[in-house]
mmCIF file of C-alpha atoms and ligand atoms in Angstrom:
data_model
loop_
_atom_site.group_PDB
_atom_site.id
_atom_site.type_symbol
_atom_site.label_atom_id
_atom_site.label_comp_id
_atom_site.label_asym_id
_atom_site.label_seq_id
_atom_site.Cartn_x
_atom_site.Cartn_y
_atom_site.Cartn_z
ATOM 1 C CA MET A 12 0.326 0.054 -0.077
ATOM 2 C CA THR A 13 1.204 3.553 -0.355
ATOM 3 C CA ASP A 14 0.334 6.526 1.471
ATOM 4 C CA THR A 15 -3.389 6.657 0.980
ATOM 5 C CA ARG A 16 -6.310 4.442 1.573
ATOM 6 C CA SER A 17 -10.101 3.852 1.744
ATOM 7 C CA THR A 18 -11.816 0.727 2.669
ATOM 8 C CA HIS A 19 -15.511 -0.127 1.340
ATOM 9 C CA THR A 20 -15.447 -2.991 3.735
ATOM 10 C CA PRO A 21 -18.282 -2.111 6.075
ATOM 11 C CA PRO A 22 -16.791 0.712 8.264
ATOM 12 C CA ILE A 23 -15.747 -0.228 11.740
ATOM 13 C CA GLN A 24 -17.246 1.723 14.575
ATOM 14 C CA ALA A 25 -15.000 4.143 16.150
ATOM 15 C CA ARG A 26 -13.328 2.983 19.326
ATOM 16 C CA PRO A 27 -10.865 5.717 20.618
ATOM 17 C CA THR A 28 -9.841 3.850 23.703
ATOM 18 C CA GLN A 29 -8.524 0.689 21.044
ATOM 19 C CA ALA A 30 -7.129 3.584 18.753
ATOM 20 C CA ARG A 31 -5.182 5.339 21.577
ATOM 21 C CA ALA A 32 -3.904 2.132 22.556
ATOM 22 C CA ALA A 33 -2.718 1.181 19.232
ATOM 23 C CA GLN A 34 -1.146 4.525 18.802
ATOM 24 C CA ALA A 35 0.950 4.246 22.041
ATOM 25 C CA GLN A 36 2.205 0.793 21.016
ATOM 26 C CA THR A 37 5.023 1.823 18.445
ATOM 27 C CA LEU A 38 7.941 -0.492 17.733
ATOM 28 C CA ALA A 39 11.493 0.204 17.053
ATOM 29 C CA VAL A 40 12.489 -1.355 13.561
ATOM 30 C CA GLU A 41 15.591 -1.360 11.642
ATOM 31 C CA VAL A 42 15.762 -1.142 7.816
ATOM 32 C CA THR A 43 17.460 -4.644 7.028
ATOM 33 C CA ALA A 44 16.989 -4.647 3.226
ATOM 34 C CA ILE A 45 15.723 -2.166 0.627
ATOM 35 C CA GLU A 46 15.209 -3.446 -3.018
ATOM 36 C CA LYS A 47 13.859 -1.489 -5.999
ATOM 37 C CA VAL A 48 11.490 -3.569 -7.633
ATOM 38 C CA THR A 49 9.915 -1.099 -10.309
ATOM 39 C CA PRO A 50 10.977 2.374 -11.525
ATOM 40 C CA LEU A 51 8.395 3.786 -8.611
ATOM 41 C CA ILE A 52 8.469 1.045 -5.808
ATOM 42 C CA LYS A 53 10.882 0.224 -3.374
ATOM 43 C CA HIS A 54 10.613 -2.860 -1.244
ATOM 44 C CA PHE A 55 11.494 -2.351 2.426
ATOM 45 C CA THR A 56 12.236 -5.089 4.803
ATOM 46 C CA LEU A 57 11.993 -4.046 8.584
ATOM 47 C CA SER A 58 13.336 -5.972 11.443
ATOM 48 C CA ALA A 59 12.615 -5.464 15.132
ATOM 49 C CA VAL A 60 15.630 -3.686 16.587
ATOM 50 C CA ASP A 61 15.782 -6.278 19.628
ATOM 51 C CA GLY A 62 15.982 -8.789 17.042
ATOM 52 C CA GLY A 63 12.871 -10.862 18.201
ATOM 53 C CA GLU A 64 9.632 -11.441 16.596
ATOM 54 C CA LEU A 65 7.211 -8.891 15.469
ATOM 55 C CA PRO A 66 3.596 -8.908 16.273
ATOM 56 C CA ALA A 67 1.075 -11.154 14.533
ATOM 57 C CA PHE A 68 -0.805 -10.065 11.789
ATOM 58 C CA SER A 69 -3.271 -11.469 8.708
ATOM 59 C CA GLY A 70 -3.220 -10.645 5.328
ATOM 60 C CA GLY A 71 -4.533 -7.234 4.337
ATOM 61 C CA SER A 72 -3.370 -5.511 7.685
ATOM 62 C CA HIS A 73 -1.223 -2.305 7.511
ATOM 63 C CA ILE A 74 1.294 -0.295 9.702
ATOM 64 C CA ILE A 75 1.675 3.239 10.216
ATOM 65 C CA VAL A 76 5.386 3.898 9.503
ATOM 66 C CA VAL A 77 6.464 7.173 11.883
ATOM 67 C CA LEU A 78 9.067 9.035 9.632
ATOM 68 C CA ARG A 79 10.698 11.718 11.535
ATOM 69 C CA GLY A 80 12.142 14.612 9.010
ATOM 70 C CA ALA A 81 14.186 17.712 9.959
ATOM 71 C CA THR A 82 11.199 19.861 10.336
ATOM 72 C CA ARG A 83 7.813 17.543 10.338
ATOM 73 C CA VAL A 84 6.963 13.989 11.423
ATOM 74 C CA TYR A 85 5.241 11.901 8.688
ATOM 75 C CA ARG A 86 2.682 9.091 9.903
ATOM 76 C CA ASN A 87 2.138 7.077 6.777
ATOM 77 C CA PRO A 88 -0.094 3.747 6.165
ATOM 78 C CA TYR A 89 1.653 0.925 4.384
ATOM 79 C CA SER A 90 0.178 -2.392 3.920
ATOM 80 C CA LEU A 91 2.215 -5.551 5.119
ATOM 81 C CA LEU A 92 3.270 -7.576 1.988
ATOM 82 C CA SER A 93 5.130 -10.328 3.726
ATOM 83 C CA SER A 94 3.789 -13.811 5.037
ATOM 84 C CA PRO A 95 1.752 -13.483 8.142
ATOM 85 C CA ARG A 96 3.750 -16.651 8.970
ATOM 86 C CA GLU A 97 7.098 -15.001 9.117
ATOM 87 C CA LEU A 98 7.611 -12.590 11.900
ATOM 88 C CA ASP A 99 11.031 -12.226 11.980
ATOM 89 C CA SER A 100 10.482 -9.049 9.765
ATOM 90 C CA TYR A 101 7.789 -7.121 8.079
ATOM 91 C CA GLN A 102 7.845 -6.118 4.468
ATOM 92 C CA ILE A 103 6.181 -3.179 2.785
ATOM 93 C CA GLY A 104 6.231 -1.634 -0.903
ATOM 94 C CA VAL A 105 6.315 1.865 -1.464
ATOM 95 C CA ARG A 106 5.554 3.958 -4.430
ATOM 96 C CA ARG A 107 7.250 7.238 -4.750
ATOM 97 C CA MET A 108 3.794 9.455 -5.117
ATOM 98 C CA GLU A 109 4.355 12.428 -7.614
ATOM 99 C CA GLU A 110 2.044 14.320 -5.540
ATOM 100 C CA SER A 111 3.533 13.565 -2.412
ATOM 101 C CA ARG A 112 3.442 16.025 0.622
ATOM 102 C CA GLY A 113 6.913 14.203 1.275
ATOM 103 C CA GLY A 114 6.229 10.798 3.075
ATOM 104 C CA SER A 115 7.229 8.465 0.070
ATOM 105 C CA HIS A 116 9.819 10.851 -0.911
ATOM 106 C CA PHE A 117 11.574 10.651 2.386
ATOM 107 C CA LEU A 118 11.379 6.745 2.455
ATOM 108 C CA HIS A 119 12.724 6.832 -1.103
ATOM 109 C CA ASP A 120 15.451 9.356 -0.782
ATOM 110 C CA HIS A 121 16.578 9.409 3.144
ATOM 111 C CA VAL A 122 15.678 5.995 4.501
ATOM 112 C CA THR A 123 18.720 3.312 3.874
ATOM 113 C CA VAL A 124 19.805 0.049 5.067
ATOM 114 C CA GLY A 125 20.367 0.466 8.925
ATOM 115 C CA SER A 126 17.858 3.414 9.354
ATOM 116 C CA ARG A 127 15.748 2.963 12.317
ATOM 117 C CA LEU A 128 12.128 3.837 12.283
ATOM 118 C CA GLU A 129 8.804 3.678 14.329
ATOM 119 C CA ILE A 130 5.921 1.664 13.787
ATOM 120 C CA ALA A 131 2.530 0.902 15.061
ATOM 121 C CA HIS A 132 0.907 -2.328 15.700
ATOM 122 C CA PRO A 133 -0.582 -4.052 12.467
ATOM 123 C CA VAL A 134 -4.439 -3.468 11.800
ATOM 124 C CA ASN A 135 -6.506 -4.951 9.639
ATOM 125 C CA LEU A 136 -9.374 -3.038 7.685
ATOM 126 C CA PHE A 137 -9.218 -5.230 4.728
ATOM 127 C CA ALA A 138 -9.438 -8.746 5.924
ATOM 128 C CA LEU A 139 -10.406 -11.754 3.829
ATOM 129 C CA ALA A 140 -14.167 -12.910 4.385
ATOM 130 C CA LYS A 141 -13.857 -16.301 6.098
ATOM 131 C CA THR A 142 -17.116 -17.066 4.637
ATOM 132 C CA ALA A 143 -16.229 -16.474 1.186
ATOM 133 C CA ARG A 144 -16.896 -19.620 -1.135
ATOM 134 C CA LYS A 145 -14.455 -17.881 -3.664
ATOM 135 C CA GLN A 146 -12.270 -15.035 -3.488
ATOM 136 C CA VAL A 147 -11.474 -12.696 -6.512
ATOM 137 C CA LEU A 148 -8.822 -10.386 -5.863
ATOM 138 C CA ILE A 149 -8.304 -7.130 -8.043
ATOM 139 C CA ALA A 150 -5.079 -5.194 -8.045
ATOM 140 C CA GLY A 151 -4.095 -1.963 -9.733
ATOM 141 C CA GLY A 152 -0.181 -1.206 -9.517
ATOM 142 C CA VAL A 153 1.160 -0.827 -6.066
ATOM 143 C CA GLY A 154 -2.318 -2.022 -4.673
ATOM 144 C CA ILE A 155 -0.724 -5.351 -5.313
ATOM 145 C CA THR A 156 0.726 -5.129 -1.740
ATOM 146 C CA PRO A 157 -2.279 -6.372 0.557
ATOM 147 C CA PHE A 158 -2.938 -9.195 -1.737
ATOM 148 C CA LEU A 159 0.529 -10.409 -1.613
ATOM 149 C CA ALA A 160 -0.164 -11.301 2.397
ATOM 150 C CA GLN A 161 -3.570 -12.326 1.716
ATOM 151 C CA LEU A 162 -2.521 -14.907 -0.870
ATOM 152 C CA GLU A 163 -0.198 -16.337 1.626
ATOM 153 C CA ASP A 164 -3.304 -16.954 3.684
ATOM 154 C CA LEU A 165 -5.262 -18.429 0.814
ATOM 155 C CA HIS A 166 -2.585 -20.759 -0.630
ATOM 156 C CA GLY A 167 -3.287 -24.362 -0.200
ATOM 157 C CA GLY A 168 -6.564 -23.572 1.397
ATOM 158 C CA ALA A 169 -9.933 -25.345 0.018
ATOM 159 C CA VAL A 170 -11.308 -21.955 -1.068
ATOM 160 C CA PRO A 171 -10.843 -21.154 -4.962
ATOM 161 C CA TYR A 172 -9.498 -17.950 -5.629
ATOM 162 C CA GLU A 173 -7.918 -15.666 -8.719
ATOM 163 C CA LEU A 174 -5.886 -12.429 -8.899
ATOM 164 C CA HIS A 175 -6.464 -9.981 -11.646
ATOM 165 C CA TYR A 176 -3.414 -7.509 -11.700
ATOM 166 C CA SER A 177 -3.305 -4.215 -13.811
ATOM 167 C CA VAL A 178 -0.116 -2.238 -14.379
ATOM 168 C CA ARG A 179 0.593 0.392 -17.010
ATOM 169 C CA SER A 180 3.434 -1.708 -18.470
ATOM 170 C CA PRO A 181 5.430 -4.915 -17.554
ATOM 171 C CA GLU A 182 8.293 -3.005 -16.109
ATOM 172 C CA HIS A 183 5.643 -1.738 -13.485
ATOM 173 C CA ALA A 184 4.654 -5.065 -12.420
ATOM 174 C CA ALA A 185 6.000 -5.287 -8.949
ATOM 175 C CA PHE A 186 6.566 -8.831 -7.300
ATOM 176 C CA LEU A 187 5.252 -10.684 -10.547
ATOM 177 C CA PRO A 188 8.066 -13.211 -10.638
ATOM 178 C CA ARG A 189 7.194 -14.052 -6.989
ATOM 179 C CA LEU A 190 3.567 -14.339 -8.049
ATOM 180 C CA ARG A 191 4.190 -16.349 -11.213
ATOM 181 C CA ALA A 192 6.210 -19.011 -9.439
ATOM 182 C CA ARG A 193 3.571 -19.216 -6.342
ATOM 183 C CA GLU A 194 0.328 -18.739 -8.191
ATOM 184 C CA GLY A 195 0.865 -19.765 -11.419
ATOM 185 C CA ASP A 196 -2.164 -19.122 -13.814
ATOM 186 C CA ARG A 197 -4.205 -17.977 -10.940
ATOM 187 C CA VAL A 198 -2.553 -14.627 -11.794
ATOM 188 C CA ARG A 199 -4.103 -12.886 -14.643
ATOM 189 C CA MET A 200 -1.919 -9.709 -15.810
ATOM 190 C CA TYR A 201 -3.482 -6.742 -17.511
ATOM 191 C CA TYR A 202 -1.203 -4.017 -19.295
ATOM 192 C CA ASP A 203 -2.543 -0.480 -20.250
ATOM 193 C CA SER A 204 0.508 -0.170 -22.648
ATOM 194 C CA GLU A 205 -0.882 -3.231 -24.695
ATOM 195 C CA SER A 206 -4.557 -1.831 -24.169
ATOM 196 C CA HIS A 207 -5.554 -4.825 -22.475
ATOM 197 C CA ALA A 208 -7.933 -3.869 -19.801
ATOM 198 C CA ILE A 209 -9.894 -6.069 -17.222
ATOM 199 C CA ASP A 210 -13.234 -7.012 -18.398
ATOM 200 C CA PHE A 211 -15.163 -5.931 -15.283
ATOM 201 C CA ASP A 212 -18.419 -6.756 -16.411
ATOM 202 C CA GLY A 213 -17.369 -10.451 -17.601
ATOM 203 C CA LEU A 214 -15.464 -10.969 -14.420
ATOM 204 C CA LEU A 215 -18.370 -9.910 -12.037
ATOM 205 C CA ALA A 216 -21.446 -11.215 -14.030
ATOM 206 C CA ASN A 217 -20.982 -14.709 -13.441
ATOM 207 C CA GLN A 218 -19.263 -15.530 -10.233
ATOM 208 C CA PRO A 219 -20.785 -18.388 -8.047
ATOM 209 C CA LEU A 220 -23.020 -17.343 -5.159
ATOM 210 C CA GLY A 221 -20.919 -16.493 -1.905
ATOM 211 C CA THR A 222 -17.921 -14.985 -3.942
ATOM 212 C CA HIS A 223 -16.305 -11.955 -2.522
ATOM 213 C CA VAL A 224 -14.440 -9.349 -4.486
ATOM 214 C CA TYR A 225 -11.641 -7.447 -3.137
ATOM 215 C CA VAL A 226 -10.131 -4.381 -5.104
ATOM 216 C CA CYS A 227 -7.032 -2.022 -4.373
ATOM 217 C CA GLY A 228 -5.696 0.330 -6.383
ATOM 218 C CA PRO A 229 -6.159 3.778 -7.629
ATOM 219 C CA ALA A 230 -9.678 5.358 -7.323
ATOM 220 C CA GLY A 231 -10.446 4.934 -11.209
ATOM 221 C CA LEU A 232 -10.116 1.064 -10.634
ATOM 222 C CA ILE A 233 -11.792 0.953 -7.443
ATOM 223 C CA ASN A 234 -14.775 3.148 -8.818
ATOM 224 C CA ARG A 235 -15.260 0.722 -11.786
ATOM 225 C CA VAL A 236 -15.435 -2.544 -9.395
ATOM 226 C CA LEU A 237 -17.701 -0.796 -7.068
ATOM 227 C CA THR A 238 -20.301 0.465 -9.623
ATOM 228 C CA THR A 239 -19.968 -2.640 -11.643
ATOM 229 C CA ALA A 240 -20.618 -4.827 -8.652
ATOM 230 C CA LYS A 241 -23.605 -2.880 -7.733
ATOM 231 C CA ARG A 242 -24.990 -2.912 -11.435
ATOM 232 C CA TRP A 243 -24.695 -6.694 -11.247
ATOM 233 C CA GLY A 244 -26.511 -6.677 -7.790
ATOM 234 C CA TRP A 245 -23.581 -7.885 -5.572
ATOM 235 C CA PRO A 246 -24.375 -7.372 -2.004
ATOM 236 C CA ASP A 247 -21.972 -4.547 -0.198
ATOM 237 C CA SER A 248 -21.091 -7.221 2.218
ATOM 238 C CA HIS A 249 -19.237 -8.825 -0.554
ATOM 239 C CA VAL A 250 -17.497 -6.264 -2.013
ATOM 240 C CA HIS A 251 -14.398 -4.863 -0.298
ATOM 241 C CA SER A 252 -12.016 -2.144 -1.331
ATOM 242 C CA GLU A 253 -8.972 -0.287 -0.157
ATOM 243 C CA GLN A 254 -7.105 2.888 -1.328
ATOM 244 C CA PHE A 255 -4.432 4.792 0.362
ATOM 245 C CA ALA A 256 -5.007 8.544 -0.524
ATOM 246 C CA ALA A 257 -2.625 11.118 0.737
ATOM 247 C CA PRO A 258 -4.294 13.760 2.386
ATOM 248 C CA PRO A 259 -4.812 16.597 -0.016
ATOM 249 C CA THR A 260 -2.920 19.881 0.115
ATOM 250 C CA GLY A 261 -4.950 23.151 0.197
ATOM 251 C CA ASP A 262 -4.992 26.715 1.249
ATOM 252 C CA ALA A 263 -3.704 27.461 4.828
ATOM 253 C CA PHE A 264 -6.288 28.126 7.652
ATOM 254 C CA GLU A 265 -6.303 28.314 11.523
ATOM 255 C CA VAL A 266 -8.052 26.016 13.992
ATOM 256 C CA PHE A 267 -8.974 26.446 17.299
ATOM 257 C CA LEU A 268 -9.199 23.590 19.652
ATOM 258 C CA ALA A 269 -11.707 24.666 22.205
ATOM 259 C CA ARG A 270 -11.034 22.274 24.944
ATOM 260 C CA ALA A 271 -7.161 22.694 24.714
ATOM 261 C CA ASN A 272 -7.962 26.532 24.491
ATOM 262 C CA LEU A 273 -5.181 26.628 21.427
ATOM 263 C CA LYS A 274 -4.954 28.094 18.465
ATOM 264 C CA VAL A 275 -3.195 26.017 15.566
ATOM 265 C CA HIS A 276 -1.965 26.946 12.040
ATOM 266 C CA VAL A 277 -2.566 24.381 9.217
ATOM 267 C CA PRO A 278 -0.255 25.011 6.277
ATOM 268 C CA PRO A 279 -0.884 24.085 2.777
ATOM 269 C CA TYR A 280 1.399 21.102 2.950
ATOM 270 C CA GLN A 281 0.220 19.576 6.392
ATOM 271 C CA SER A 282 -2.765 17.855 6.834
ATOM 272 C CA LEU A 283 -5.229 19.319 9.639
ATOM 273 C CA LEU A 284 -4.322 16.144 11.879
ATOM 274 C CA GLU A 285 -0.679 16.563 11.660
ATOM 275 C CA SER A 286 -1.052 20.061 12.301
ATOM 276 C CA ILE A 287 -2.948 19.273 15.674
ATOM 277 C CA GLU A 288 -0.483 16.444 16.590
ATOM 278 C CA ALA A 289 2.448 18.929 16.132
ATOM 279 C CA ALA A 290 0.661 21.024 18.471
ATOM 280 C CA GLY A 291 0.916 18.533 21.118
ATOM 281 C CA VAL A 292 -2.833 17.515 20.920
ATOM 282 C CA GLU A 293 -3.604 13.845 20.320
ATOM 283 C CA VAL A 294 -6.486 12.810 18.112
ATOM 284 C CA PRO A 295 -7.128 8.849 18.063
ATOM 285 C CA TYR A 296 -6.609 7.331 14.625
ATOM 286 C CA LEU A 297 -5.967 4.197 12.753
ATOM 287 C CA CYS A 298 -6.080 4.432 9.213
ATOM 288 C CA ARG A 299 -5.205 7.967 8.396
ATOM 289 C CA GLY A 300 -6.864 7.884 5.212
ATOM 290 C CA GLY A 301 -10.587 8.613 5.753
ATOM 291 C CA VAL A 302 -12.025 5.221 6.076
ATOM 292 C CA CYS A 303 -11.972 3.861 9.680
ATOM 293 C CA GLY A 304 -13.688 6.656 11.580
ATOM 294 C CA PHE A 305 -11.553 6.670 14.619
ATOM 295 C CA CYS A 306 -10.421 10.495 14.274
ATOM 296 C CA GLN A 307 -14.187 11.615 13.868
ATOM 297 C CA THR A 308 -14.083 15.195 15.128
ATOM 298 C CA THR A 309 -17.037 17.530 15.932
ATOM 299 C CA VAL A 310 -16.900 20.804 14.326
ATOM 300 C CA LEU A 311 -18.286 23.656 16.614
ATOM 301 C CA ASP A 312 -17.847 26.566 13.939
ATOM 302 C CA VAL A 313 -16.404 27.264 10.376
ATOM 303 C CA ASP A 314 -16.315 30.658 8.906
ATOM 304 C CA GLY A 315 -16.202 28.917 5.130
ATOM 305 C CA GLU A 316 -16.568 25.534 3.867
ATOM 306 C CA LEU A 317 -15.339 22.009 5.067
ATOM 307 C CA ASP A 318 -13.502 20.188 2.600
ATOM 308 C CA HIS A 319 -14.571 16.360 3.244
ATOM 309 C CA ASN A 320 -12.167 13.896 1.713
ATOM 310 C CA ASP A 321 -13.047 10.736 3.351
ATOM 311 C CA HIS A 322 -14.942 7.593 2.801
ATOM 312 C CA PHE A 323 -16.669 7.320 6.167
ATOM 313 C CA LEU A 324 -19.204 10.152 6.739
ATOM 314 C CA SER A 325 -22.367 10.056 4.652
ATOM 315 C CA GLU A 326 -23.170 12.581 2.396
ATOM 316 C CA ALA A 327 -26.107 13.655 4.557
ATOM 317 C CA GLU A 328 -23.298 14.055 7.629
ATOM 318 C CA LYS A 329 -20.923 16.083 5.046
ATOM 319 C CA SER A 330 -23.481 18.307 4.093
ATOM 320 C CA ARG A 331 -24.551 19.055 7.744
ATOM 321 C CA GLY A 332 -21.316 19.741 8.517
ATOM 322 C CA LYS A 333 -21.001 18.875 12.092
ATOM 323 C CA SER A 334 -18.236 16.313 12.003
ATOM 324 C CA ILE A 335 -14.959 16.303 10.137
ATOM 325 C CA MET A 336 -12.322 13.568 9.813
ATOM 326 C CA PRO A 337 -8.860 15.552 10.241
ATOM 327 C CA CYS A 338 -6.335 12.831 8.822
ATOM 328 C CA VAL A 339 -7.672 13.583 5.241
ATOM 329 C CA SER A 340 -10.105 16.602 5.380
ATOM 330 C CA ARG A 341 -9.588 20.290 6.036
ATOM 331 C CA ALA A 342 -11.546 23.581 5.252
ATOM 332 C CA HIS A 343 -11.588 26.421 2.949
ATOM 333 C CA CYS A 344 -11.974 29.065 5.441
ATOM 334 C CA LYS A 345 -9.912 31.386 7.835
ATOM 335 C CA SER A 346 -10.930 29.937 10.971
ATOM 336 C CA LEU A 347 -12.433 26.206 12.191
ATOM 337 C CA VAL A 348 -13.338 25.622 15.504
ATOM 338 C CA LEU A 349 -13.243 22.117 16.915
ATOM 339 C CA ASP A 350 -14.290 20.074 19.901
ATOM 340 C CA LEU A 351 -10.903 19.116 20.826
HETATM 341 S S1 LIG B 30 -7.891 7.801 10.827
HETATM 342 FE FE1 LIG B 30 -9.175 6.714 9.922
HETATM 343 S S2 LIG B 30 -10.619 7.973 9.218
HETATM 344 FE FE2 LIG B 30 -9.070 9.522 10.110
#
């Protein structure tokens, strides 16, 4: 996964205590290997500094990587792509984002073998459904990463599965040799450069009852799968999506934290959540991508418009303007007042 995400899997309810616990339990890891696997993606191996095992996780989990730059701290979510059965290290794939506010550039340009990082405990917002009779996985680009770990869970099991993997050209097909060696013709490749696209209707129209479909990748791919599945009558509970979307940039504004009695400046290239954290005020979070609901915050006043970028609040909640997800949303205003 990259530094942005949304999940269509039914959203989990906010549990601030659990979120605070996950935030508090950071682990110290050392980068023990880095490999460039495509022109844009680097594969990082992270091992516990004390040499012990890392916490258990299941396929689809992500971690938050804490990156301490010279002037600011980034906390970016990345999917774990290593086998859930091998806990001597975690592996993540990081795509250099053209529009990055700095997190992926920091990892690509400043993190080397031997660098020490902090990570949060793994959290799974994109888990495989245990009751599925068939699993259909659809990946676009770096969206392959959560599926690599899920395939470790699926491989050798009784439930049939298949992977559809779309990339812009063969050189951008990260981890393909590993997939081919392990999964053979269960992997179907689609290359934009060869005008070979997934036939979404053909794929989703005739799956057996009880099939679950999972999609991870760019917003366009996710939207195609979600709308096609809806058209063919798939129940929402059988359609799962995940997209890591970086918090968008925007105009600077001021936020007043009413309970802390604190005024905080939100610059154009820092998210609302990052700005609040930099001022020393804690907000619960899990995904930092606008999907889990943990960071939901009450808006007390705003002298402009909220810029909602999350996938958690309903359209009605967004238009009421009483709540905001500060991990990805901001405001077009001079002043925003939050119940923090
Ligand atoms: S941290 Fe998940 S929605 Fe903000």
